[in-house]
Coordinates of C-alpha atoms in Angstrom, one line a residue:
M1 CA -48.2 33.3 -0.6
N2 CA -50.5 30.7 0.4
F3 CA -52.3 28.6 -2.4
I4 CA -56.0 29.3 -1.3
Y5 CA -55.5 33.0 -0.9
Y6 CA -53.3 33.2 -4.2
N7 CA -55.9 31.4 -6.2
L8 CA -59.1 33.1 -4.8
N9 CA -57.7 36.3 -5.9
K10 CA -57.8 35.3 -9.2
I11 CA -61.5 35.1 -9.1
R12 CA -62.7 38.8 -10.3
F13 CA -65.3 39.4 -7.8
L14 CA -63.1 38.2 -5.0
Q15 CA -60.1 40.3 -5.6
K16 CA -61.0 43.5 -3.5
S17 CA -62.7 42.1 -0.7
Y18 CA -61.2 39.8 2.0
S19 CA -64.5 39.1 3.9
L20 CA -66.2 38.1 0.7
K21 CA -63.6 35.5 0.2
F22 CA -64.7 34.0 3.8
L23 CA -68.4 34.2 2.7
F24 CA -67.7 32.5 -0.6
I25 CA -66.0 29.7 1.0
A26 CA -68.6 29.3 3.8
F27 CA -71.6 29.4 1.3
L28 CA -69.9 26.5 -0.7
G29 CA -69.4 24.7 2.3
I30 CA -73.0 24.9 3.6
H31 CA -74.2 23.8 0.1
I32 CA -71.8 20.9 -0.5
P33 CA -74.1 18.3 1.4
L34 CA -77.2 19.3 -0.4
I35 CA -75.3 19.3 -3.9
G36 CA -73.7 16.0 -3.0
V37 CA -77.0 14.3 -2.4
I38 CA -78.6 15.8 -5.4
I39 CA -75.7 14.4 -7.6
F40 CA -75.8 11.0 -5.9
I41 CA -79.8 10.6 -6.5
L42 CA -79.6 11.7 -10.1
N43 CA -76.8 9.4 -11.0
S44 CA -77.7 6.3 -8.9
P45 CA -79.4 3.5 -11.2
N46 CA -81.4 2.5 -8.2
Q47 CA -83.9 5.3 -7.5
S48 CA -85.1 3.5 -4.4
F49 CA -83.4 4.8 -1.3
S50 CA -84.0 4.3 2.3
K51 CA -84.2 7.1 5.0
G52 CA -81.1 5.8 6.7
T53 CA -79.2 5.8 3.3
I54 CA -80.1 9.4 2.7
I55 CA -79.3 10.4 6.3
S56 CA -76.1 8.5 6.3
L57 CA -75.0 10.3 2.9
T58 CA -76.1 13.6 4.1
L59 CA -74.2 13.3 7.3
I60 CA -71.0 12.1 5.5
L61 CA -71.1 14.8 3.2
T62 CA -71.8 17.3 5.8
L63 CA -68.7 16.1 7.8
I64 CA -66.5 16.3 4.6
A65 CA -67.6 19.7 3.9
A66 CA -67.1 21.0 7.5
L67 CA -63.7 19.6 7.6
A68 CA -62.9 21.0 4.2
T69 CA -64.5 24.5 4.8
L70 CA -62.5 24.7 8.1
A71 CA -59.2 23.7 6.4
I72 CA -59.8 26.3 3.7
L73 CA -60.9 29.1 5.9
K74 CA -57.7 28.4 8.3
N75 CA -55.5 28.6 5.1
L76 CA -57.2 32.0 4.3
L77 CA -55.9 33.4 7.4
A78 CA -52.3 33.1 6.0
P79 CA -52.1 36.8 5.1
L80 CA -52.7 37.7 8.8
I81 CA -50.4 34.9 10.2
I82 CA -47.6 36.1 7.7
S83 CA -48.0 39.6 8.7
K84 CA -47.8 38.8 12.4
K85 CA -44.7 36.6 11.9
S86 CA -43.2 39.4 9.7
L87 CA -43.5 42.0 12.5
E88 CA -42.3 39.6 15.2
D89 CA -39.2 38.7 13.1
Y90 CA -38.4 42.5 12.7
L91 CA -39.0 43.3 16.5
T92 CA -37.0 40.4 17.6
K93 CA -34.4 39.8 14.9
K94 CA -34.3 43.2 13.1
Q95 CA -35.2 41.2 10.0
L96 CA -37.0 43.0 7.2
P97 CA -40.2 41.5 6.0
N98 CA -40.8 40.5 2.4
L99 CA -44.4 40.8 2.1
P100 CA -46.3 40.9 -1.4
L101 CA -47.7 44.3 -2.4
N102 CA -50.0 43.3 -5.3
Y103 CA -53.1 42.2 -3.5
L104 CA -56.1 44.5 -3.6
D105 CA -58.2 43.2 -0.7
E106 CA -58.1 44.4 2.9
A107 CA -55.4 41.8 3.8
G108 CA -53.3 42.8 0.8
I109 CA -53.5 46.4 1.9
L110 CA -52.5 45.6 5.2
M111 CA -49.4 43.5 4.1
S112 CA -48.5 46.3 1.9
L113 CA -48.8 48.9 4.7
I114 CA -46.8 46.8 6.9
Q115 CA -44.0 46.4 4.4
K116 CA -43.8 50.0 3.5
T117 CA -44.1 51.0 7.1
V118 CA -41.4 48.8 8.5
N119 CA -39.2 49.7 5.5
S120 CA -39.6 53.3 6.4
L121 CA -39.2 52.8 9.9
D122 CA -36.0 50.7 9.3
L123 CA -34.7 53.6 7.1
H124 CA -35.3 56.2 9.8
I125 CA -33.5 54.1 12.5
K126 CA -30.5 53.7 10.3
E127 CA -30.5 57.4 9.3
K128 CA -30.5 58.2 12.9
Q129 CA -27.8 55.8 13.8
E130 CA -25.6 57.0 11.0
I131 CA -26.0 60.8 11.9
T132 CA -25.5 60.2 15.5
T133 CA -22.2 58.2 14.8
L134 CA -21.3 61.1 12.6
V135 CA -21.9 63.6 15.3
S136 CA -19.8 61.4 17.8
H137 CA -17.0 61.0 15.0
N138 CA -16.9 64.7 14.6
L139 CA -16.8 65.5 18.2
R140 CA -13.2 64.6 18.3
T141 CA -12.3 67.6 16.4
P142 CA -13.6 70.2 18.9
L143 CA -12.3 68.0 21.7
N144 CA -8.8 68.0 20.2
Q145 CA -9.0 71.6 20.0
I146 CA -10.0 72.1 23.6
K147 CA -7.2 69.6 24.7
G148 CA -4.5 71.6 22.6
L149 CA -5.8 74.7 23.9
C150 CA -5.7 73.6 27.5
E151 CA -1.9 72.5 26.8
L152 CA -1.1 76.1 25.6
T153 CA -2.5 77.5 28.7
K154 CA 0.2 75.4 30.6
I155 CA 3.2 76.7 28.6
D156 CA 1.9 80.2 27.7
A157 CA 0.2 81.5 31.0
A158 CA 0.5 85.2 29.8
N159 CA -2.1 84.4 27.0
S160 CA -4.4 82.1 29.0
T161 CA -7.4 84.3 29.1
E162 CA -7.3 84.3 25.2
Y163 CA -7.0 80.4 25.2
I164 CA -9.8 80.1 27.8
N165 CA -12.0 82.3 25.8
Q166 CA -11.5 80.3 22.6
I167 CA -12.1 77.2 24.8
N168 CA -15.5 78.6 25.8
S169 CA -16.4 79.6 22.3
I170 CA -15.9 76.2 20.9
A171 CA -17.7 74.5 23.7
N172 CA -20.7 76.8 23.5
L173 CA -21.0 76.2 19.8
Q174 CA -20.6 72.6 19.9
L175 CA -23.0 72.5 22.7
Q176 CA -25.6 74.4 20.9
G177 CA -25.3 72.3 17.6
L178 CA -25.6 69.1 19.5
T179 CA -28.5 70.2 21.4
E180 CA -30.5 71.2 18.5
L181 CA -29.4 68.0 16.6
L182 CA -30.2 65.5 19.3
D183 CA -33.5 67.3 19.9
Q184 CA -34.2 66.9 16.4
L185 CA -33.3 63.2 16.5
M186 CA -35.5 62.6 19.7
H187 CA -38.5 64.2 18.0
N188 CA -38.1 62.2 14.6
N189 CA -38.0 65.3 12.6
L190 CA -34.5 65.5 11.1
E191 CA -35.9 65.8 7.6
A192 CA -38.6 68.3 8.8
S193 CA -36.0 70.4 10.3
T194 CA -34.5 71.4 7.1
R195 CA -34.4 75.1 7.0
V196 CA -37.2 76.8 5.1
E197 CA -35.4 80.1 4.7
A198 CA -32.1 80.2 2.8
Y199 CA -28.8 81.0 4.5
E200 CA -25.4 82.0 3.4
I201 CA -23.1 79.0 3.0
G202 CA -19.9 81.2 3.2
N203 CA -21.1 82.2 6.8
L204 CA -21.0 78.5 7.7
I205 CA -17.6 77.8 6.2
D206 CA -16.1 80.8 7.9
I207 CA -17.1 79.5 11.4
E208 CA -15.9 76.1 10.8
L209 CA -12.5 77.2 9.3
N210 CA -12.1 79.4 12.5
N211 CA -12.7 76.8 14.8
A212 CA -10.1 74.6 12.9
Q213 CA -7.3 77.1 13.2
L214 CA -5.6 75.5 16.1
Q215 CA -5.5 72.1 14.2
F216 CA -4.0 74.1 11.3
K217 CA -1.3 75.5 13.4
K218 CA -0.4 72.3 15.2
K219 CA 0.8 70.9 11.7
N220 CA 2.0 74.3 10.2
L221 CA -0.5 74.2 7.7
T222 CA -1.5 77.2 5.4
L223 CA -5.2 77.6 4.6
V224 CA -6.0 79.2 1.1
Y225 CA -9.5 80.1 1.1
K226 CA -11.2 81.3 -2.0
K227 CA -14.4 82.6 -0.9
S228 CA -17.2 83.1 -3.8
N229 CA -17.6 86.8 -4.3
R230 CA -21.3 86.0 -5.0
S231 CA -23.9 85.4 -2.1
L232 CA -24.3 81.6 -2.1
L233 CA -27.6 80.8 -0.6
T234 CA -29.0 77.3 0.3
T235 CA -31.8 75.7 2.3
A236 CA -30.0 72.4 2.9
N237 CA -30.1 71.4 6.5
E238 CA -27.3 73.5 8.1
K239 CA -26.4 71.1 11.0
K240 CA -25.8 68.3 8.3
I241 CA -23.7 70.4 6.0
S242 CA -21.8 71.6 9.0
L243 CA -20.9 68.1 10.2
V244 CA -20.1 67.0 6.8
F245 CA -17.5 69.9 6.2
Q246 CA -16.1 69.5 9.7
N247 CA -15.3 65.9 8.5
L248 CA -13.5 66.8 5.5
I249 CA -11.4 69.6 6.9
S250 CA -10.6 67.1 9.7
N251 CA -9.5 64.5 7.2
A252 CA -7.7 67.0 5.0
I253 CA -5.7 68.2 8.1
K254 CA -5.0 64.6 9.2
F255 CA -3.7 63.3 5.8
S256 CA -1.6 66.5 5.2
F257 CA 1.9 66.6 5.6
N258 CA 3.7 69.0 8.1
G259 CA 3.9 72.6 6.4
G260 CA 1.6 71.9 3.5
K261 CA -1.4 73.8 2.2
I262 CA -5.2 73.1 2.2
Y263 CA -7.5 74.9 -0.2
V264 CA -11.0 75.7 0.5
E265 CA -13.4 77.0 -2.2
T266 CA -17.2 77.9 -2.4
K267 CA -18.7 78.3 -5.9
S268 CA -21.7 77.9 -8.1
K269 CA -22.3 76.3 -11.2
D270 CA -25.5 75.4 -13.2
Q271 CA -27.8 76.3 -10.3
K272 CA -25.6 74.1 -8.1
L273 CA -23.7 75.2 -5.0
E274 CA -20.1 73.5 -4.5
I275 CA -17.8 73.4 -1.5
L276 CA -14.3 72.0 -2.3
V277 CA -11.7 71.0 0.1
R278 CA -8.3 70.0 -1.4
D279 CA -5.0 69.2 0.4
E280 CA -1.4 68.1 -0.7
G281 CA -1.3 65.2 1.4
M282 CA -1.3 61.3 1.3
G283 CA -3.9 61.1 -1.4
F284 CA -5.2 57.6 -2.7
S285 CA -4.5 55.3 -5.4
E286 CA -7.0 54.4 -8.1
N287 CA -7.3 50.8 -6.6
Y288 CA -8.4 52.3 -3.3
K289 CA -11.1 54.6 -4.8
P290 CA -13.8 52.0 -4.8
N291 CA -13.6 51.8 -1.2
L292 CA -13.3 55.5 -0.5
F293 CA -16.8 55.8 0.8
K294 CA -17.6 52.4 2.2
D295 CA -17.9 51.5 5.7
A296 CA -13.9 51.0 6.7
R297 CA -14.1 50.5 10.3
N298 CA -11.5 47.7 10.0
L299 CA -9.4 49.6 7.2
G300 CA -9.0 53.0 8.7
R301 CA -5.8 54.6 7.6
L302 CA -3.5 56.6 10.0
G303 CA -2.8 60.2 9.4
T304 CA 0.7 61.6 8.4
E305 CA 1.4 62.0 12.0
N306 CA -0.4 58.6 13.1
E307 CA -3.4 60.3 13.9
P308 CA -6.1 57.6 14.5
S309 CA -9.0 57.1 11.9
V310 CA -12.3 55.3 12.6
G311 CA -13.0 54.6 9.0
L312 CA -16.6 55.9 9.0
G313 CA -16.4 59.6 8.4
L314 CA -16.5 59.7 4.5
H315 CA -19.1 56.8 4.5
L316 CA -21.4 58.6 6.7
S317 CA -20.7 62.0 5.0
K318 CA -21.7 60.9 1.7
R319 CA -25.0 59.2 2.9
T320 CA -25.8 62.3 4.9
V321 CA -25.2 64.6 1.7
E322 CA -27.3 62.1 -0.4
Q323 CA -30.1 62.3 2.0
L324 CA -30.1 66.0 1.2
G325 CA -30.4 65.3 -2.6
G326 CA -26.6 66.3 -3.1
L327 CA -23.2 64.7 -4.1
L328 CA -20.1 64.1 -2.3
V329 CA -17.2 63.2 -4.6
G330 CA -13.6 62.4 -4.1
H331 CA -10.5 62.5 -6.4
S332 CA -6.9 62.1 -6.1
D333 CA -3.9 61.7 -8.6
G334 CA -2.4 59.0 -6.6
E335 CA -0.7 58.3 -3.4
N336 CA 1.2 61.3 -1.7
K337 CA -0.5 63.6 -4.5
G338 CA -3.2 65.1 -2.3
A339 CA -7.0 64.7 -2.4
T340 CA -9.9 66.7 -3.4
F341 CA -13.5 66.3 -2.1
S342 CA -16.5 68.3 -3.2
I343 CA -20.0 68.9 -1.7
I344 CA -22.5 69.6 -4.5
I345 CA -26.0 70.6 -3.3

């Protein structure tokens, strides 16, 4: 921080008032000529002064005092100038400010508010970008389902009505979810939209597993679903949990070998709710585990049947669950030994 502003804040009676700092400097500047003349007269061995000497001395001291006061006052504007530049850098370069938070006057409070507001705004923007990316990422699942059903209508015309009804059901469900989620994003109230009333997590899992049936059939996968015999209630944002579970199921299918099994379980322990998804597929090594939840857009692995992978799903899913105050953890005994992922909320 600027030297002048920093040192003036060390003076106790000036710490909490920005305007008082200006008045203090102005007061000193006005009285420097008078103080200088008095000192000159008292310390001069020759007590006889001409009017011209006194006037010249006063004018010189006044000029020096005016220049010094203006320079100090200009430097005292540093907090405002720094705040302005910080906002400009964020708006033009997306560069986060690094303003001090420890000053108590109006300028210090302004810098603190700007810092906290920009940090909060940047966090909200990133959260929106991530949840929007997760939505886009997860859209592939219902689109693949619809694509598969469309192909079935070509080769199995007798059951085309059933396939069309399934297409309609999947499309309506996704459209409803997307409409609500995008509306929340537009109105900047994703966190405020978290449900106040509790809902049954098992109902959400039932719907998502039903929608994924076609994917299971395409790879001859068997679903082993162990649903809790207790009612598991939660108030965690339903749309976000749904998106994360969709991604875990999609990954389990993608990385499972043809004819394998996928296990889904819901349970509660120590006042926590857990949704477990386990497969018998590709798994991952201990060396790969540190990269499991990182942004892996350039490292996305292909599925067992060369299904493409964006490399963002687990990264965004973990961030989403943590925003809800929960945990997303993954485990594998090694490559080709399957993987287990748990949502804990």
